[in-house]
Amino acid sequence: MRKKSGRGIRPYLYIAAIAVGIIILGWLIFSKPVPVYQEKIFSSLGTVVRVNLAGDKVSSEVLVNIAEKEFSRIHNKYSPNTEGSLIYILNEKGKVKVDEEALFLFQSAVNYAALTGGAFDPTVRPLIKLWGFDDEFSTKRVPTQEEINQALSYVNYRFINIDKENMEVSFLKDGVEIDLGAIAKGYAIDLVIQRIREVDPKASGFIDAGGDIGIIGPKFKELPWVIGIRDPFSQDYFSAIDTIYLTNGGVATSGDYERYFISEGIKYHHILDPKTGYPARDAVSVTVISENAMTADIFSTALFVLGYENPALEYFTNFGIQALIISPTGERIETSGFNYFREKIK
Ligand code: AMP
Ligand code: MG
């Protein structure tokens, strides 16, 4: 009797064991490993950079180190305050030899200056220095109208000459100086993303350089990244007025709260109108979403200068951007496709 019942159960046990084995094997083969994100915070290009990356082929730690190294390389090459940088040499000598990479950056800066009618203008540096926004240690003050007029005579992107044949950038007028502060962070983010994708095509995460953000694929391979837009009227850094969701591309915000001083009750900030020489007054915050961080960066500054009553706002969507502008009274003006990014489920 006993023998008989044992023989009856054993085949079922074997089948059950094989089934469990197949399930475990299947789980091991098909389950996706959960990405492990590594964060690194460092300072570069005059701001705080936060990278949060997870590798697929390469360890997350290696990726964050690649990002930091690349930022440091770009900082040393383009920072106007770093002795020996291309911008430092160009500003001092009036000309500089460039490589293909720098040529692209200079050409982009000039092209977008033309496209925005000079609202974004890299030759704004003489004004930036006058107001004391070139360095955190510079004295900040309201210049006289004479000083502003004098500085304005050097501000015009047409003074930049790009000689592709001789790989040289020069100024057509003595006294011209440039500052790539409104484009460099976005440009650096794009180069870092490119570098990371070369090393590990399936890596994911984001790079945040002082409010300019580049996204590298969805979070945990399937979720959008949640990006809060800072409330320009609040002192609280974490207070948000809006939220957008991205799985790729770039977003940049330019705000009057980033660098400013107050004189006789009036706030003077770091985004200057190249036409007047004074801080732009027709916006307090501009957020731009684009396929890449550099375009988002340029347009966040340019649209800030052009302000909330800009009749060409929708026209700029032809260049692959969507924008949200907050006016000085808190009114929100946005392009037709901006709302798409508020929807969580894509
Ligand atoms: P962002 O924070 O991207 O808006 O860039 C602001 C920085 O760009 C400033 O700190 C200046 O160095 C520079 N800048 C200010 N006004 C302009 C302008 N109208 N065009 C180009 N660069 C500007
Ligand atoms: Mg910008």
XYZ file of C-alpha atoms and ligand atoms in Angstrom:
370
model
C 0.000 0.000 0.000
C 2.675 2.448 1.104
C 4.835 1.604 -1.907
C 1.931 2.203 -4.254
C 1.017 5.694 -2.883
C 4.743 6.808 -2.924
C 5.020 5.854 -6.569
C 1.868 7.905 -7.272
C 3.124 11.146 -5.697
C 6.722 11.105 -6.958
C 6.024 11.955 -10.644
C 4.000 14.984 -9.525
C 6.838 16.123 -7.312
C 9.258 15.855 -10.221
C 6.930 17.851 -12.487
C 6.438 20.510 -9.799
C 10.200 20.770 -9.234
C 10.855 21.126 -12.973
C 8.117 23.770 -13.266
C 9.593 25.787 -10.384
C 13.038 25.443 -11.986
C 11.712 26.745 -15.331
C 10.013 29.689 -13.617
C 13.212 30.640 -11.753
C 15.299 30.259 -14.921
C 12.818 32.384 -16.895
C 12.842 35.028 -14.199
C 16.631 35.092 -14.189
C 16.780 35.368 -17.986
C 13.965 37.823 -18.640
C 13.761 40.019 -15.539
C 15.362 43.452 -16.133
C 17.876 44.453 -13.491
C 16.743 47.628 -11.721
C 19.118 50.508 -12.588
C 21.087 51.800 -9.631
C 21.445 55.588 -9.758
C 24.519 57.329 -8.495
C 24.530 61.028 -7.701
C 27.460 63.429 -7.817
C 27.422 67.150 -7.073
C 30.243 69.461 -8.101
C 30.733 73.007 -9.157
C 31.493 73.989 -12.746
C 30.752 76.822 -15.208
C 29.909 79.117 -12.305
C 27.093 76.934 -11.002
C 26.318 73.774 -9.045
C 26.051 70.686 -11.231
C 24.127 67.606 -10.104
C 24.418 64.428 -12.125
C 22.310 61.373 -11.397
C 23.168 58.447 -13.632
C 22.668 54.695 -13.862
C 24.790 52.555 -16.150
C 23.693 49.505 -18.065
C 27.010 48.301 -19.471
C 29.294 50.457 -17.347
C 29.078 51.135 -13.595
C 27.144 54.230 -12.521
C 30.222 55.458 -10.666
C 32.289 55.461 -13.861
C 29.557 57.445 -15.644
C 29.297 60.205 -13.022
C 33.086 60.545 -13.114
C 33.030 60.858 -16.918
C 30.408 63.611 -16.538
C 32.494 65.541 -14.007
C 35.647 65.281 -16.144
C 33.827 66.482 -19.248
C 32.396 69.491 -17.372
C 35.831 70.356 -16.110
C 37.267 70.141 -19.649
C 34.550 72.448 -21.026
C 34.943 74.887 -18.131
C 38.699 75.167 -18.727
C 38.172 75.623 -22.449
C 35.401 78.242 -22.451
C 35.171 80.033 -19.091
C 35.894 83.761 -19.672
C 37.531 84.006 -16.233
C 39.891 81.058 -16.656
C 43.312 82.140 -17.843
C 44.286 80.346 -21.039
C 40.733 79.423 -22.062
C 39.683 80.118 -25.658
C 37.341 82.870 -24.483
C 39.994 84.404 -22.244
C 42.471 84.544 -25.138
C 39.853 85.850 -27.584
C 38.775 88.607 -25.175
C 42.356 89.613 -24.498
C 43.916 89.352 -27.970
C 40.875 89.853 -30.201
C 41.441 86.553 -31.986
C 41.926 82.879 -31.266
C 42.552 79.625 -33.143
C 39.747 77.095 -32.709
C 39.104 73.388 -33.299
C 35.964 71.859 -34.870
C 34.194 71.595 -31.522
C 34.757 75.257 -30.628
C 33.863 76.328 -34.149
C 30.452 74.679 -33.707
C 29.884 76.504 -30.421
C 30.896 79.932 -31.804
C 28.890 79.386 -34.965
C 25.836 78.316 -32.933
C 26.148 81.396 -30.722
C 26.290 83.724 -33.738
C 23.465 81.913 -35.577
C 21.119 82.065 -32.598
C 22.018 85.692 -31.962
C 20.884 86.470 -35.524
C 17.785 84.274 -35.155
C 16.670 86.042 -31.975
C 17.348 89.499 -33.429
C 20.175 89.984 -30.931
C 18.057 89.289 -27.819
C 20.646 86.608 -27.127
C 23.991 88.242 -27.879
C 27.305 86.740 -26.691
C 29.090 90.113 -27.037
C 27.158 91.336 -23.981
C 30.246 90.931 -21.740
C 31.296 94.612 -21.503
C 27.837 95.282 -20.027
C 28.007 92.214 -17.772
C 31.325 93.492 -16.372
C 29.932 96.981 -15.888
C 27.068 95.682 -13.749
C 29.459 93.326 -11.893
C 27.803 90.078 -12.984
C 30.978 88.669 -14.557
C 32.203 87.238 -11.256
C 30.631 86.623 -7.854
C 33.384 88.770 -6.297
C 32.917 91.745 -8.650
C 31.335 94.879 -7.230
C 27.701 95.075 -8.241
C 26.354 98.547 -8.903
C 24.036 100.542 -11.156
C 26.258 102.120 -13.845
C 25.730 105.639 -15.185
C 23.946 106.114 -18.523
C 27.271 107.282 -20.051
C 28.972 104.070 -18.969
C 26.116 102.020 -20.387
C 26.221 103.877 -23.697
C 29.965 103.360 -23.901
C 29.643 99.586 -23.213
C 26.734 99.299 -25.669
C 28.984 100.473 -28.498
C 30.869 97.130 -28.221
C 27.752 94.955 -28.058
C 26.765 93.427 -31.369
C 27.189 89.813 -32.465
C 28.083 91.106 -35.964
C 31.463 92.116 -34.513
C 32.321 88.401 -34.307
C 34.127 87.087 -37.348
C 34.316 83.324 -37.885
C 36.964 82.247 -40.371
C 36.270 78.567 -41.070
C 39.115 78.180 -43.536
C 41.774 79.326 -41.090
C 39.878 77.967 -38.078
C 40.028 81.329 -36.343
C 37.541 83.505 -34.492
C 38.258 87.221 -34.229
C 36.606 90.538 -33.368
C 36.077 93.250 -35.957
C 36.348 95.980 -33.341
C 38.734 96.649 -30.458
C 37.107 96.424 -27.050
C 34.587 93.693 -27.959
C 34.377 90.823 -25.458
C 32.211 87.750 -25.329
C 30.538 85.690 -22.639
C 28.962 82.331 -23.383
C 27.197 82.123 -20.008
C 23.769 81.859 -21.608
C 24.705 78.871 -23.780
C 27.684 77.096 -22.139
C 25.735 75.099 -19.544
C 23.357 73.649 -22.130
C 26.215 72.990 -24.513
C 28.172 71.183 -21.784
C 25.135 69.065 -20.874
C 24.706 67.967 -24.506
C 28.389 67.020 -24.806
C 28.247 65.054 -21.544
C 25.146 63.181 -22.718
C 26.873 62.404 -26.018
C 29.929 61.106 -24.158
C 27.828 58.930 -21.847
C 25.827 57.452 -24.713
C 29.054 56.565 -26.530
C 30.276 54.662 -23.487
C 26.938 53.145 -22.463
C 24.053 53.546 -24.949
C 21.441 52.294 -22.471
C 22.498 54.476 -19.520
C 19.781 56.666 -18.000
C 19.530 59.637 -15.669
C 19.796 63.409 -15.769
C 22.267 66.276 -15.547
C 21.208 69.479 -13.809
C 23.541 72.461 -14.216
C 21.984 75.255 -12.160
C 18.472 74.807 -13.567
C 19.480 73.690 -17.049
C 18.634 70.023 -17.323
C 19.431 67.266 -19.808
C 17.579 63.957 -19.628
C 19.133 60.641 -20.642
C 16.298 58.163 -21.088
C 13.397 57.237 -18.776
C 13.814 56.671 -15.046
C 14.106 52.943 -14.256
C 13.807 52.441 -18.032
C 10.100 53.295 -18.092
C 9.131 56.356 -16.029
C 9.349 60.030 -16.974
C 11.523 62.323 -14.854
C 9.525 64.847 -12.859
C 10.832 68.419 -13.156
C 9.507 71.202 -10.969
C 9.611 74.779 -12.272
C 10.719 77.087 -9.505
C 8.313 79.756 -8.267
C 10.089 83.014 -9.208
C 8.167 84.918 -6.514
C 9.236 82.656 -3.659
C 12.476 82.765 -1.686
C 12.156 79.009 -1.229
C 14.370 77.195 -3.726
C 12.087 74.139 -3.654
C 8.787 75.942 -4.138
C 7.417 74.999 -7.584
C 4.753 76.697 -9.701
C 4.508 73.983 -12.318
C 5.612 70.443 -13.094
C 6.687 68.864 -16.347
C 7.547 65.283 -17.282
C 10.372 64.323 -19.632
C 12.028 61.104 -20.766
C 14.475 62.769 -23.131
C 15.752 66.151 -24.300
C 16.546 69.309 -22.415
C 14.862 71.993 -20.342
C 16.290 75.305 -19.139
C 14.928 78.020 -16.902
C 16.273 81.564 -16.770
C 15.083 83.508 -13.747
C 15.622 86.962 -12.273
C 16.284 85.272 -8.900
C 19.526 83.573 -10.006
C 21.980 86.496 -9.691
C 20.876 89.928 -8.607
C 21.403 92.829 -6.251
C 18.977 95.374 -4.869
C 19.696 99.093 -5.013
C 17.264 101.694 -3.662
C 14.517 99.060 -3.598
C 14.988 98.025 -7.227
C 16.106 94.547 -8.214
C 18.860 94.378 -10.858
C 19.550 90.911 -12.258
C 22.022 89.215 -14.602
C 20.013 88.873 -17.838
C 20.681 92.051 -19.774
C 18.812 93.476 -22.713
C 21.544 94.077 -25.341
C 19.455 96.924 -26.787
C 19.121 98.993 -23.607
C 22.055 97.743 -21.541
C 19.751 97.277 -18.519
C 18.382 94.073 -16.959
C 15.443 92.790 -19.040
C 12.195 93.831 -17.365
C 9.438 91.951 -19.193
C 9.781 88.534 -17.572
C 10.748 87.043 -14.234
C 11.138 83.455 -15.402
C 11.300 81.643 -18.736
C 11.344 77.866 -19.123
C 12.175 76.316 -22.473
C 11.890 72.653 -23.445
C 13.828 71.408 -26.460
C 15.343 68.276 -27.960
C 18.722 69.379 -26.654
C 19.899 71.393 -23.687
C 21.880 73.992 -25.660
C 18.864 75.241 -27.610
C 16.796 75.287 -24.418
C 19.536 77.318 -22.727
C 19.855 79.907 -25.504
C 16.124 80.404 -25.862
C 15.496 80.660 -22.121
C 17.774 83.711 -22.106
C 16.590 85.138 -25.449
C 12.869 84.802 -24.651
C 13.521 86.352 -21.249
C 14.871 89.443 -23.005
C 12.001 89.475 -25.519
C 9.498 89.297 -22.663
C 5.888 88.168 -22.165
C 4.407 90.445 -24.843
C 6.632 89.064 -27.578
C 4.412 88.616 -30.690
C 6.929 86.158 -32.227
C 6.775 83.705 -29.311
C 4.829 81.017 -31.202
C 7.072 81.499 -34.256
C 10.046 80.214 -32.273
C 8.394 76.782 -31.937
C 9.582 76.302 -35.556
C 13.030 75.825 -34.030
C 11.913 72.857 -31.939
C 11.188 74.609 -28.652
C 8.226 75.078 -26.321
C 8.252 77.854 -23.738
C 6.542 79.105 -20.592
C 7.018 82.756 -19.625
C 6.080 84.233 -16.262
C 5.448 87.968 -16.464
C 6.408 90.394 -13.663
C 2.783 90.315 -12.447
C 2.661 86.510 -12.411
C 0.780 86.053 -15.670
C 1.673 82.848 -17.537
C 2.159 82.890 -21.290
C 3.069 79.709 -23.103
C 3.510 78.229 -26.571
C 0.848 75.871 -27.934
C 2.782 72.642 -27.302
C 4.013 73.349 -23.769
C 1.027 71.736 -22.084
C 1.903 68.348 -23.614
C 4.801 68.092 -21.160
C 2.481 68.463 -18.157
C 0.908 65.096 -18.940
C 2.502 62.336 -16.984
C 1.531 59.381 -19.149
C 3.157 59.489 -22.553
P 21.078 82.139 -18.340
O 21.203 81.887 -16.884
O 21.217 80.923 -19.187
O 19.879 82.920 -18.711
O 22.346 83.004 -18.782
C 22.621 84.214 -18.160
C 24.057 84.548 -18.366
O 24.291 84.832 -19.744
C 24.470 85.800 -17.625
O 25.032 85.480 -16.379
C 25.476 86.441 -18.567
O 26.744 85.869 -18.392
C 24.958 86.058 -19.924
N 23.961 86.991 -20.494
C 23.183 87.918 -19.882
N 22.367 88.541 -20.744
C 22.629 87.987 -21.957
C 22.098 88.182 -23.270
N 21.122 89.059 -23.510
N 22.623 87.442 -24.276
C 23.612 86.544 -24.048
N 24.127 86.304 -22.853
C 23.645 86.995 -21.801
Mg 20.349 80.384 -21.036
